[in-house]
PDB file of C-alpha atoms in Angstrom:
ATOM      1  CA  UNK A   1       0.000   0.000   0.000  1.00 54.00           C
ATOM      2  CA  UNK A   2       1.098   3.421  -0.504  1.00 55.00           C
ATOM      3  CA  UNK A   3       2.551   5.826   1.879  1.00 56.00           C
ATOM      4  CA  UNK A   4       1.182   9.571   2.692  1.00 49.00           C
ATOM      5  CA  UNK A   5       4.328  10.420   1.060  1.00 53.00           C
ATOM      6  CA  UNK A   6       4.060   8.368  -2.010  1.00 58.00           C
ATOM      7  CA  UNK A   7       0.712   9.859  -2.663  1.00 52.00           C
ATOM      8  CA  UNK A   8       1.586  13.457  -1.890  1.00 48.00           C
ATOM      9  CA  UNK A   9       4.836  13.100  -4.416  1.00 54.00           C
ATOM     10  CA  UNK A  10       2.674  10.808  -7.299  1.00 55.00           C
ATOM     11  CA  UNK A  11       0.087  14.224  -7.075  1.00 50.00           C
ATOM     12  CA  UNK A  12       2.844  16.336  -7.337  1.00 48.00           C
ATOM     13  CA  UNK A  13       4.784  14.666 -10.309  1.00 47.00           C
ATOM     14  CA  UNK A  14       1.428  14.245 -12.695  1.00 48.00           C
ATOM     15  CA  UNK A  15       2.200  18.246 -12.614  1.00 49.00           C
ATOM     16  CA  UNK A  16       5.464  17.922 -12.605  1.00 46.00           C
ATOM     17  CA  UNK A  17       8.012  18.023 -15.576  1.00 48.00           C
ATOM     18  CA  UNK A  18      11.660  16.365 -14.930  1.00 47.00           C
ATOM     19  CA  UNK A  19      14.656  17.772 -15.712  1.00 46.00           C
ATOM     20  CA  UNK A  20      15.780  14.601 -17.164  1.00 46.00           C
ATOM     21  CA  UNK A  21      13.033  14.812 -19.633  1.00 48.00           C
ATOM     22  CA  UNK A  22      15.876  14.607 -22.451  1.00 48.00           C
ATOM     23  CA  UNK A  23      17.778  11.608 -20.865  1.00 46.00           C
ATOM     24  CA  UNK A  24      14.704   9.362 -21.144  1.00 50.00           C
ATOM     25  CA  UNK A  25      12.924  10.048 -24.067  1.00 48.00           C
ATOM     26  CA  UNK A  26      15.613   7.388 -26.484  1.00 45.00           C
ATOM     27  CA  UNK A  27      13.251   4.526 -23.447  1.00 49.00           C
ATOM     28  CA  UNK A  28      10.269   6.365 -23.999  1.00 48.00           C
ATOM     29  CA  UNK A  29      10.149   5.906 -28.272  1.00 50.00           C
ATOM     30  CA  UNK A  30      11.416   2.366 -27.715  1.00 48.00           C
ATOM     31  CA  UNK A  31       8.241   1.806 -25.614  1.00 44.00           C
ATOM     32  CA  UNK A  32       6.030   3.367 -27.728  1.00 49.00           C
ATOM     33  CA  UNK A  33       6.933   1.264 -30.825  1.00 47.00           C
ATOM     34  CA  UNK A  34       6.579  -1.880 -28.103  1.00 45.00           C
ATOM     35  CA  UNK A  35       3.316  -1.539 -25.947  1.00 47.00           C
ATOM     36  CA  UNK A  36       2.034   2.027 -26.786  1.00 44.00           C
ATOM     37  CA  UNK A  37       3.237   3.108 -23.627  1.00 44.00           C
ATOM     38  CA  UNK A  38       5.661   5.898 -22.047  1.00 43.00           C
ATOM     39  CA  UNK A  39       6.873   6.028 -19.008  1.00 42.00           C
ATOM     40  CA  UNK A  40       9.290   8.403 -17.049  1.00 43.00           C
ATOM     41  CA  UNK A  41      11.443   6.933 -13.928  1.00 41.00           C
ATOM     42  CA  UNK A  42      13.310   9.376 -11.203  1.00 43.00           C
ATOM     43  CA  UNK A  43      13.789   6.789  -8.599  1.00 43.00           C
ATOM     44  CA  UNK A  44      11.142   4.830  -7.320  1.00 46.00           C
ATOM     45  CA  UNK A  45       8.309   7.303  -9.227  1.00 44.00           C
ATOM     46  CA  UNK A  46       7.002   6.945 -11.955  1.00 46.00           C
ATOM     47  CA  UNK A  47       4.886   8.902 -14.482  1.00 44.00           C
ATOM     48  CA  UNK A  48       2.089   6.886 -16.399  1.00 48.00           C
ATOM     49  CA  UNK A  49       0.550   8.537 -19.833  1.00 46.00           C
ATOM     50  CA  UNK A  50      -1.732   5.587 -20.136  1.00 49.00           C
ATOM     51  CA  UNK A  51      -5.047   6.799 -19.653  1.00 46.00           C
ATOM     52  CA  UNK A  52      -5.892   3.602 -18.532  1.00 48.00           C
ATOM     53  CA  UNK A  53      -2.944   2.500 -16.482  1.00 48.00           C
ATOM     54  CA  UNK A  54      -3.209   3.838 -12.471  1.00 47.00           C
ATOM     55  CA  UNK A  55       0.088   5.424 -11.828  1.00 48.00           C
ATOM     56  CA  UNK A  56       1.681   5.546  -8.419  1.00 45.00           C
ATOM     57  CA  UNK A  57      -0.388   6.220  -5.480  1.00 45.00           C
ATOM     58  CA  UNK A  58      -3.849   4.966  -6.869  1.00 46.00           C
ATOM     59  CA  UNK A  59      -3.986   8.892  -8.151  1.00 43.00           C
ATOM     60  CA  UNK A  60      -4.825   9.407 -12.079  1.00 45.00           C
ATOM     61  CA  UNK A  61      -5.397  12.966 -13.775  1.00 43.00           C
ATOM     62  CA  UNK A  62      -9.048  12.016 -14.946  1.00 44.00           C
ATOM     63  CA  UNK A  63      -9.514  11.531 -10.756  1.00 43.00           C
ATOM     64  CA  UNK A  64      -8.257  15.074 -10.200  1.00 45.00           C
ATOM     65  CA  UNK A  65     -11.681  16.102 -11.106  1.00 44.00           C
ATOM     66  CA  UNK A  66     -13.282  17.106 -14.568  1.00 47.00           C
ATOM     67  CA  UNK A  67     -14.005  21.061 -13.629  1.00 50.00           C
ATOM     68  CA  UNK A  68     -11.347  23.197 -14.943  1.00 53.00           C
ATOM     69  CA  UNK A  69     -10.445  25.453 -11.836  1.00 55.00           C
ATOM     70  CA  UNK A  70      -7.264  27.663 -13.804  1.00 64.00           C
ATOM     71  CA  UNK A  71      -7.607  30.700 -15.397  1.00 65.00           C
ATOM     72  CA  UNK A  72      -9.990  29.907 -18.709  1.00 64.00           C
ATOM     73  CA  UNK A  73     -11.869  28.152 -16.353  1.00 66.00           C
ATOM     74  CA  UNK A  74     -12.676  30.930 -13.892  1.00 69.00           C
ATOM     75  CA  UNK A  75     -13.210  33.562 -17.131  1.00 70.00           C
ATOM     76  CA  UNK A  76     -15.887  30.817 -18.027  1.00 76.00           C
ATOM     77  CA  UNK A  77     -17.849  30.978 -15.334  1.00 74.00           C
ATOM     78  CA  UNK A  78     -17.449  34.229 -14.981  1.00 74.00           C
ATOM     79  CA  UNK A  79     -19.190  35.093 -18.706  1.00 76.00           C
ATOM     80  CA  UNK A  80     -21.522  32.394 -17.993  1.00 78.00           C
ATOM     81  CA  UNK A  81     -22.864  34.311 -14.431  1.00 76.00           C
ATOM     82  CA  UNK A  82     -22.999  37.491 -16.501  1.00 76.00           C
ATOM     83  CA  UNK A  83     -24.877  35.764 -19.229  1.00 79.00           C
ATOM     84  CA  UNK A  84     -27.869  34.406 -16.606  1.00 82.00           C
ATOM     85  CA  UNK A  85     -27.723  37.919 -15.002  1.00 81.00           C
ATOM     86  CA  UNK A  86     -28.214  39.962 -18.287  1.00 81.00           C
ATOM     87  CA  UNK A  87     -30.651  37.283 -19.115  1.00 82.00           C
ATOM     88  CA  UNK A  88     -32.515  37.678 -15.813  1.00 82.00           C
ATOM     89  CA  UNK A  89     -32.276  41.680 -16.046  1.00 82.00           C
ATOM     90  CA  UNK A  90     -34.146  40.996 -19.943  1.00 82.00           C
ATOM     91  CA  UNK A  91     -36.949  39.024 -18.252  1.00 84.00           C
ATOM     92  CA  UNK A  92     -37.402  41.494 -15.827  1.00 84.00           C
ATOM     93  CA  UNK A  93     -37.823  44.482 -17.844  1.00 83.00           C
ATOM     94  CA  UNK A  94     -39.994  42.536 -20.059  1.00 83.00           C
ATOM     95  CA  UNK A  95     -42.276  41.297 -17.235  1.00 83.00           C
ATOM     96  CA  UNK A  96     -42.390  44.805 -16.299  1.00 79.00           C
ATOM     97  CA  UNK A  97     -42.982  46.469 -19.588  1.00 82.00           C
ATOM     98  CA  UNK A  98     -45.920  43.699 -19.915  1.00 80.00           C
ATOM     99  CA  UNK A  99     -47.482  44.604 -16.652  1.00 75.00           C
ATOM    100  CA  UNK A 100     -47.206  48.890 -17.230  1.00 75.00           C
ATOM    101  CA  UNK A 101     -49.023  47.528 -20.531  1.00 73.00           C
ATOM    102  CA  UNK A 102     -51.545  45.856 -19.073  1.00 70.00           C
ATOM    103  CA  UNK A 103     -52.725  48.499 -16.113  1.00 66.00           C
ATOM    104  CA  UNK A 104     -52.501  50.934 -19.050  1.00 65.00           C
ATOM    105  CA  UNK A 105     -55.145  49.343 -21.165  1.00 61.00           C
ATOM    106  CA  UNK A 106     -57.143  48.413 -17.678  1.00 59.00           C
ATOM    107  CA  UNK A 107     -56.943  52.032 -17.259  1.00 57.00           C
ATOM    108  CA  UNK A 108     -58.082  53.157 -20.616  1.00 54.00           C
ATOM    109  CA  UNK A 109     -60.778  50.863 -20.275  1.00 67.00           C
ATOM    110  CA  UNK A 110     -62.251  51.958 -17.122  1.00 69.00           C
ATOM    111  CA  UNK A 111     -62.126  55.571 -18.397  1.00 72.00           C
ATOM    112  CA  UNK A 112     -63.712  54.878 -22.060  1.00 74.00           C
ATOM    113  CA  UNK A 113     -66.408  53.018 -19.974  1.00 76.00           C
ATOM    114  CA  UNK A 114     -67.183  55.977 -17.949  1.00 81.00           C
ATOM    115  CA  UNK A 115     -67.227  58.194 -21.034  1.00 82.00           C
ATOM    116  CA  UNK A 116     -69.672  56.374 -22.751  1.00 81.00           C
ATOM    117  CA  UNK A 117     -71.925  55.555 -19.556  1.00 84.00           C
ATOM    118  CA  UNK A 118     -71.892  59.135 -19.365  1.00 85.00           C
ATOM    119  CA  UNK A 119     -72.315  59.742 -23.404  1.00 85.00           C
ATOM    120  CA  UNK A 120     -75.613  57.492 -22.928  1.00 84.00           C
ATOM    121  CA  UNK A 121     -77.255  59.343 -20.336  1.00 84.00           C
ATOM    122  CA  UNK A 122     -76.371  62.288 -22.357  1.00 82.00           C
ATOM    123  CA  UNK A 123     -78.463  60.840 -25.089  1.00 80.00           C
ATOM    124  CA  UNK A 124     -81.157  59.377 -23.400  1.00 79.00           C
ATOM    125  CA  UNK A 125     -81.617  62.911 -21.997  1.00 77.00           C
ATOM    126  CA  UNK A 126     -81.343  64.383 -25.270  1.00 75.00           C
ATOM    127  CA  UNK A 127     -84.279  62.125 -26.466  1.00 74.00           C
ATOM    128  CA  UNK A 128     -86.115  62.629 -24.094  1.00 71.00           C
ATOM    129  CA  UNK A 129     -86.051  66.788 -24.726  1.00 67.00           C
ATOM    130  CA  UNK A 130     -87.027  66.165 -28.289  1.00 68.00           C
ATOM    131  CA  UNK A 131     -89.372  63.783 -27.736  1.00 68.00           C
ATOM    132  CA  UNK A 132     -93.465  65.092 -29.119  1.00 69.00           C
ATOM    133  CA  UNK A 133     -94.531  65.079 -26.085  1.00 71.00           C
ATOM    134  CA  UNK A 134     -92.370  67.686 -24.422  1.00 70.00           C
ATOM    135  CA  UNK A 135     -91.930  69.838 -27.328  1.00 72.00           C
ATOM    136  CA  UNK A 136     -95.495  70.408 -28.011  1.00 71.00           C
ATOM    137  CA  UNK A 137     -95.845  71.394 -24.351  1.00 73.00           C
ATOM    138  CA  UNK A 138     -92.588  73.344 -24.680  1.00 74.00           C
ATOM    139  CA  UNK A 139     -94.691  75.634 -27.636  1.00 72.00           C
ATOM    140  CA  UNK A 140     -97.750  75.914 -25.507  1.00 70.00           C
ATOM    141  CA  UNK A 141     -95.550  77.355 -22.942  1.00 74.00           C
ATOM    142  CA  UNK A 142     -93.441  79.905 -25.143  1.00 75.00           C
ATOM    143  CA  UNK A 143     -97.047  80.500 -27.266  1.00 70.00           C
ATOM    144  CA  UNK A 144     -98.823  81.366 -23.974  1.00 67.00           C
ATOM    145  CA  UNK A 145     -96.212  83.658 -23.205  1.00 71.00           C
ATOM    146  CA  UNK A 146     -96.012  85.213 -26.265  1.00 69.00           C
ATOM    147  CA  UNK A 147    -100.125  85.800 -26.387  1.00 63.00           C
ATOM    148  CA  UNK A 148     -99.930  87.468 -22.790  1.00 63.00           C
ATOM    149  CA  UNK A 149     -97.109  89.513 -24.077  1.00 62.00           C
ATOM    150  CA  UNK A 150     -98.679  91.069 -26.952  1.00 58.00           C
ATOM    151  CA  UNK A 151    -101.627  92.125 -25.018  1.00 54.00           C
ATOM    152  CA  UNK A 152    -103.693  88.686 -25.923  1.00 54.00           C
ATOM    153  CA  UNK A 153    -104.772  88.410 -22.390  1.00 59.00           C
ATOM    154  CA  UNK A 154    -108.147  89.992 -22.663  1.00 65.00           C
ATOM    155  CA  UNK A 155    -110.913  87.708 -23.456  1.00 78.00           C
ATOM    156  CA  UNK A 156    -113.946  88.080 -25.529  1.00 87.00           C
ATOM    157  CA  UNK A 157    -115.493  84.464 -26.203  1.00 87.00           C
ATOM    158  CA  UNK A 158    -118.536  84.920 -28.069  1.00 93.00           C
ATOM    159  CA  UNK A 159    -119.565  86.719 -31.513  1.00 95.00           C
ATOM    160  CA  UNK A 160    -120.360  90.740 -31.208  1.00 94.00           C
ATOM    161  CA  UNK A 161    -123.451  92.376 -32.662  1.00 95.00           C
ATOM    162  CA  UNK A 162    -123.187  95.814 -35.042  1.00 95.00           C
ATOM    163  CA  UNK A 163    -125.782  97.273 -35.543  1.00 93.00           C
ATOM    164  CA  UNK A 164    -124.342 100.767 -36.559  1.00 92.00           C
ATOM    165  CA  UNK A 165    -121.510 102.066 -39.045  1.00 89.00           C
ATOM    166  CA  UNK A 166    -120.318 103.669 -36.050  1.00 92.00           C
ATOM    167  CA  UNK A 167    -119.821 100.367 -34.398  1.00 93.00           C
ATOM    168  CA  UNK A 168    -118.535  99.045 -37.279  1.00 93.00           C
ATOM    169  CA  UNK A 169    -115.869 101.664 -36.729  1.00 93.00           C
ATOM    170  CA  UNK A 170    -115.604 101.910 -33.154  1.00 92.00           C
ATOM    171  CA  UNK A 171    -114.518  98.213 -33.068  1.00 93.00           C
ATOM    172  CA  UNK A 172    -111.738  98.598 -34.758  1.00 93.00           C
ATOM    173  CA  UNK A 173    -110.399 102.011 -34.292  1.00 92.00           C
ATOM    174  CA  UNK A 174    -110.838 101.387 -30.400  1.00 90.00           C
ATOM    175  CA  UNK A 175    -108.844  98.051 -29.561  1.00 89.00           C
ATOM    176  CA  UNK A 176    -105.796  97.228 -28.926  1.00 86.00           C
ATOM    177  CA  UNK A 177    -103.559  96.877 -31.492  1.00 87.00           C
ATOM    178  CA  UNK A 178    -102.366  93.571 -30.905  1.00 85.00           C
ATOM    179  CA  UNK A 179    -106.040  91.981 -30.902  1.00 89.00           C
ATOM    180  CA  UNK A 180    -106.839  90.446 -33.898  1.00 92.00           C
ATOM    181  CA  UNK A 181    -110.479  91.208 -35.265  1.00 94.00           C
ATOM    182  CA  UNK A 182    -112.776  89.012 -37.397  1.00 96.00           C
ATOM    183  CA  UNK A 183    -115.702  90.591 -38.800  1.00 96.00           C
ATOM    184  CA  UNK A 184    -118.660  88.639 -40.593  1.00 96.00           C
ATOM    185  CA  UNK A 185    -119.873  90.706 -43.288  1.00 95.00           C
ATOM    186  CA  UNK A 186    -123.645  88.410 -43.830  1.00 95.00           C
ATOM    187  CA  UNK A 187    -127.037  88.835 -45.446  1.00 92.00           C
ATOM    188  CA  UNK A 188    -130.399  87.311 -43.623  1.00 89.00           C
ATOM    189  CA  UNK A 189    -131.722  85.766 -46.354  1.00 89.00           C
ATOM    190  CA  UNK A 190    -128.489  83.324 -47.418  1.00 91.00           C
ATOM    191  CA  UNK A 191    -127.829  80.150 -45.968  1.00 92.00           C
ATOM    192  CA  UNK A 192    -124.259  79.995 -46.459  1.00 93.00           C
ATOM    193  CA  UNK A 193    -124.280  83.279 -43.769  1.00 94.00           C
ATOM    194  CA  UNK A 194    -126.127  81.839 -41.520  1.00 94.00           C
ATOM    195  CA  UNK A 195    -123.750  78.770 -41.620  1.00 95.00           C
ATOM    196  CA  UNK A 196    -120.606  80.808 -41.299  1.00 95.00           C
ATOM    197  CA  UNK A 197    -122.313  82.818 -37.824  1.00 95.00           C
ATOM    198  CA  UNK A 198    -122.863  79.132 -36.497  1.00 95.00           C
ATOM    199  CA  UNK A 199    -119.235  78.487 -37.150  1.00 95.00           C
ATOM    200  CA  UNK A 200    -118.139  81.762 -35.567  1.00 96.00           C
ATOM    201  CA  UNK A 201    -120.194  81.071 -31.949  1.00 95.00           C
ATOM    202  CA  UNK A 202    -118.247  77.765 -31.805  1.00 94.00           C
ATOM    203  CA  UNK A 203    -114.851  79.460 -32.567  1.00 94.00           C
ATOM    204  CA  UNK A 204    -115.379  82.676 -30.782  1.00 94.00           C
ATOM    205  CA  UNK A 205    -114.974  80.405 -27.494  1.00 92.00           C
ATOM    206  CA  UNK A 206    -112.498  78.470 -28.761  1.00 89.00           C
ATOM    207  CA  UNK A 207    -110.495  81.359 -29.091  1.00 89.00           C
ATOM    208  CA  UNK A 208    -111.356  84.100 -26.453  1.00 88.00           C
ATOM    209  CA  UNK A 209    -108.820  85.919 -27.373  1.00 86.00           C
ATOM    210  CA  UNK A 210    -109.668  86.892 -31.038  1.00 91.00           C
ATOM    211  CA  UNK A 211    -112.686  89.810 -31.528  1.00 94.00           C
ATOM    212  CA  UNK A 212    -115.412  88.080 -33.124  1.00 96.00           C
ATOM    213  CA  UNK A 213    -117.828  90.488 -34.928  1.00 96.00           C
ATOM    214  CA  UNK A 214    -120.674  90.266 -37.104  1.00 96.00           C
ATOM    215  CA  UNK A 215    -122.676  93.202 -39.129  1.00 95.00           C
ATOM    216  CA  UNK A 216    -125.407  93.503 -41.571  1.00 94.00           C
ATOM    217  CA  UNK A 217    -124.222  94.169 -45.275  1.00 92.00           C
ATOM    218  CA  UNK A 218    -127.132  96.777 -45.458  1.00 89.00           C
ATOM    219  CA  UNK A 219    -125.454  98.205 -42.268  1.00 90.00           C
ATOM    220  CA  UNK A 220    -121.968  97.930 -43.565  1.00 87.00           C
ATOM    221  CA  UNK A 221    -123.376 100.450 -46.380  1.00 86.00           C
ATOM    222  CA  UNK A 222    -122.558  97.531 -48.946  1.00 87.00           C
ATOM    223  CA  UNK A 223    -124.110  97.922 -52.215  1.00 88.00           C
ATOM    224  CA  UNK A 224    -126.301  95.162 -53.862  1.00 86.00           C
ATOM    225  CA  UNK A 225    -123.850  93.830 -56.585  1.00 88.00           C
ATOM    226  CA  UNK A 226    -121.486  92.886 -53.499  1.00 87.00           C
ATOM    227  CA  UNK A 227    -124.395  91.235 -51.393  1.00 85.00           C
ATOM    228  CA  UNK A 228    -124.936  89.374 -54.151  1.00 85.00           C
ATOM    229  CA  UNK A 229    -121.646  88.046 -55.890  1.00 88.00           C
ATOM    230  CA  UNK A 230    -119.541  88.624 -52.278  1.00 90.00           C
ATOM    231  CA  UNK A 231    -121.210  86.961 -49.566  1.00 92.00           C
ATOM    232  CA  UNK A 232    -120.278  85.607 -47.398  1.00 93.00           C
ATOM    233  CA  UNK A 233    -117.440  87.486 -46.200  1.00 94.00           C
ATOM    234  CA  UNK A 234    -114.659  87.860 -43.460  1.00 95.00           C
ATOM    235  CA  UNK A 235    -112.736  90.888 -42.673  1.00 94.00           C
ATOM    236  CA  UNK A 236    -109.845  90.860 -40.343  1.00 95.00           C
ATOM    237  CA  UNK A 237    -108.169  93.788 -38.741  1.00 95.00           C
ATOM    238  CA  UNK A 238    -104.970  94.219 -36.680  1.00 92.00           C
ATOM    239  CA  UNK A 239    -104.028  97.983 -35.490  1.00 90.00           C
ATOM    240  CA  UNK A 240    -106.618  99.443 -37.477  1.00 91.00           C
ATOM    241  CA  UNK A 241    -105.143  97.944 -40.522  1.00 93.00           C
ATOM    242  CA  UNK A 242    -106.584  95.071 -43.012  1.00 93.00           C
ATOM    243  CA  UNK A 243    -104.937  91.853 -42.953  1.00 93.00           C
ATOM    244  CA  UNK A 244    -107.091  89.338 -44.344  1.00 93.00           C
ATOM    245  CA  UNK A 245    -109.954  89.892 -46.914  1.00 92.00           C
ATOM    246  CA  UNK A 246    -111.890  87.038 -47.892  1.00 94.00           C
ATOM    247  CA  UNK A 247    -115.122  87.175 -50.061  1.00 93.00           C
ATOM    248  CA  UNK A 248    -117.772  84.532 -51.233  1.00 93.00           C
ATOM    249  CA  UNK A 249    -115.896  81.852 -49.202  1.00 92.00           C
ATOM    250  CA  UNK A 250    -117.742  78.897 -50.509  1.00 91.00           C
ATOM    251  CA  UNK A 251    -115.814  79.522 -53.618  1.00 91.00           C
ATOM    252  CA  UNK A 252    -113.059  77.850 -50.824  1.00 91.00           C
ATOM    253  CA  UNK A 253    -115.620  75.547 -47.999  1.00 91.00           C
ATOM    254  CA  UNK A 254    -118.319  74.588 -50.533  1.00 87.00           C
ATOM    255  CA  UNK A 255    -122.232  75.109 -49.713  1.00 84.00           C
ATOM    256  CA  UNK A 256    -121.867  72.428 -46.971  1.00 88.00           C
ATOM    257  CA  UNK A 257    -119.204  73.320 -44.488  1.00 93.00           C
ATOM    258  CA  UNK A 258    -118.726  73.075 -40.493  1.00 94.00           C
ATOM    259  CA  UNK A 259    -116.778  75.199 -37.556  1.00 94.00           C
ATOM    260  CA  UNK A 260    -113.520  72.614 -37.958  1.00 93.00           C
ATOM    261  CA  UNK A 261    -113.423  73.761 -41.842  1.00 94.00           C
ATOM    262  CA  UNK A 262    -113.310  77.295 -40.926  1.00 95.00           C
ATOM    263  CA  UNK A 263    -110.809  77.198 -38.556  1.00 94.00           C
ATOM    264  CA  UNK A 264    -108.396  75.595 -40.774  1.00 93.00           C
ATOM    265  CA  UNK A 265    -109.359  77.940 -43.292  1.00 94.00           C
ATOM    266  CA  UNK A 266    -108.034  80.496 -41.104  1.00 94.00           C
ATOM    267  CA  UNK A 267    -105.457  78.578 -39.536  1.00 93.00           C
ATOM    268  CA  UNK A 268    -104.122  78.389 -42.806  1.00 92.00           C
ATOM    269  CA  UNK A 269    -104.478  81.873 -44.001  1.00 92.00           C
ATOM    270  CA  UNK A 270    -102.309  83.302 -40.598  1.00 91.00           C
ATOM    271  CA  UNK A 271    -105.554  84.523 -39.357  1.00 92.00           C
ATOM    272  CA  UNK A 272    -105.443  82.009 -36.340  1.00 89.00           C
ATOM    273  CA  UNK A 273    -102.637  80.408 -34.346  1.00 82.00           C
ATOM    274  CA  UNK A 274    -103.494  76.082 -33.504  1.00 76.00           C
ATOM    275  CA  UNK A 275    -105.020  76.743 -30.081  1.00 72.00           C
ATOM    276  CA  UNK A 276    -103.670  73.103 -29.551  1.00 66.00           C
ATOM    277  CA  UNK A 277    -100.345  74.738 -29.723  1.00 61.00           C
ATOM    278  CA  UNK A 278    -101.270  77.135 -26.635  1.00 57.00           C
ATOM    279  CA  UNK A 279    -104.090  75.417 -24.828  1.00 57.00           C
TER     280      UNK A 279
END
């Protein structure tokens, strides 16, 4: 068995190279050529290059371990560590960029979801505001206002009897000018008259605030051609002036007509304003 000392020396000489390295290499080629071995004696030592042979001490170079601890060795590693850390450093900012990504669009969510919560109420509010409904009451409203405005508060509600050309005269040169006056110019004795004053009771309280009038043609001072070619006729009157003149109106509502086709008659002639706008 080998001594402490053999082992420490047979360690020593794998690393070692002898000085005599010249003396034996003339035995060295004349083993190769024999056995494909070399060997190297100083003394009792001896250095084996047969990777399977066990040299001196039980101690062999592939037993010295397989991790190269010199100077390449430790450069290795140390490009290696640097390597994992720049690759750990890359993972990092990439996890990091991912997750500033992702509260980002979490953010931008939450906010476009308020903004068109808010959007929606917006619109359903705006529908509602133009819906019929409140826009037709919005008009009464401003129409109402308007009428009390322009003096349309007073109230009349039935049809006035002249029986004078002063009356005739006195009606309009004494109201105020923002009442609008209606004046039915008739003749006893035709039916399409006494139609047309019918008409006028039912829209004289439909509309309080117009002047409903009626006179006599013989009253008026009209002359027979007119009472007979003219009638029946309207008149209307606004600050003393004439602003609607309409004669023989069954050229327009035919011999058979009621209240309702009056008051579009006049509805669409300006005369009146929809009460259903107003009342």
């Amino acid at each position: 068995m080998a001594t402490l000392e053999d082992k420490l020396l047979g360690e020593k000489l794998e690393y070692y190279c002898s000085s005599s390295e010249g003396e034996d290499n003339a035995e060295g080629d004349d083993a190769d050529e024999k056995g494909g071995r070399s060997s190297s004696s100083k003394g009792d030592l001896t250095i084996n290059t047969d990777p399977d042979a066990t040299p001196a001490g039980g101690f062999t170079s592939r037993q010295q371990g397989s991790t190269n601890t010199g100077p390449k060795g430790v450069v290795k590693d140390w490009q290696r560590f640097k390597q994992l850390e720049n690759e750990r450093r890359d993972e990092t900012e990439r996890q990091r960029i991912a997750l500033a990504k992702k509260l980002s669009m979490t953010t931008a969510t939450a906010a476009e979801d308020e903004e068109r919560k808010r959007q929606e109420e917006l619109d359903a509010e705006f529908a509602e505001l133009m819906s019929e409904d409140f826009l037709q009451q919005y008009q009464k409203q401003r129409m109402a206002e308007m009428l009390r405005q322009t003096g349309h508060n007073q109230q009349f509600g039935k049809v006035q009897q002249l029986t004078s050309h002063e009356e005739f005269l006195e009606c309009i040169e004494q109201e105020n000018k923002h009442t609008t006056i209606i004046i039915h110019i008739y003749e006893r004795n035709l039916s399409a008259c006494s139609t047309l004053n019918k008409c006028l009771d039912s829209l004289a309280q439909d509309y309080p605030s117009i002047k409903f009038a009626k006179i006599c043609s013989s009253v008026a001072g009209m002359s027979r051609d007119f009472r007979t070619k003219g009638l029946p006729a309207l008149l209307v009157y606004k600050a003393q002036a004439v602003i609607g003149n309409f004669v023989r109106l069954t050229d327009d509502l035919s011999d058979d007509f009621f209240a309702s086709d009056v008051e579009s008659f006049l509805i669409e002639h300006g005369i009146l304003v929809d009460r259903a706008l107003y009342s």
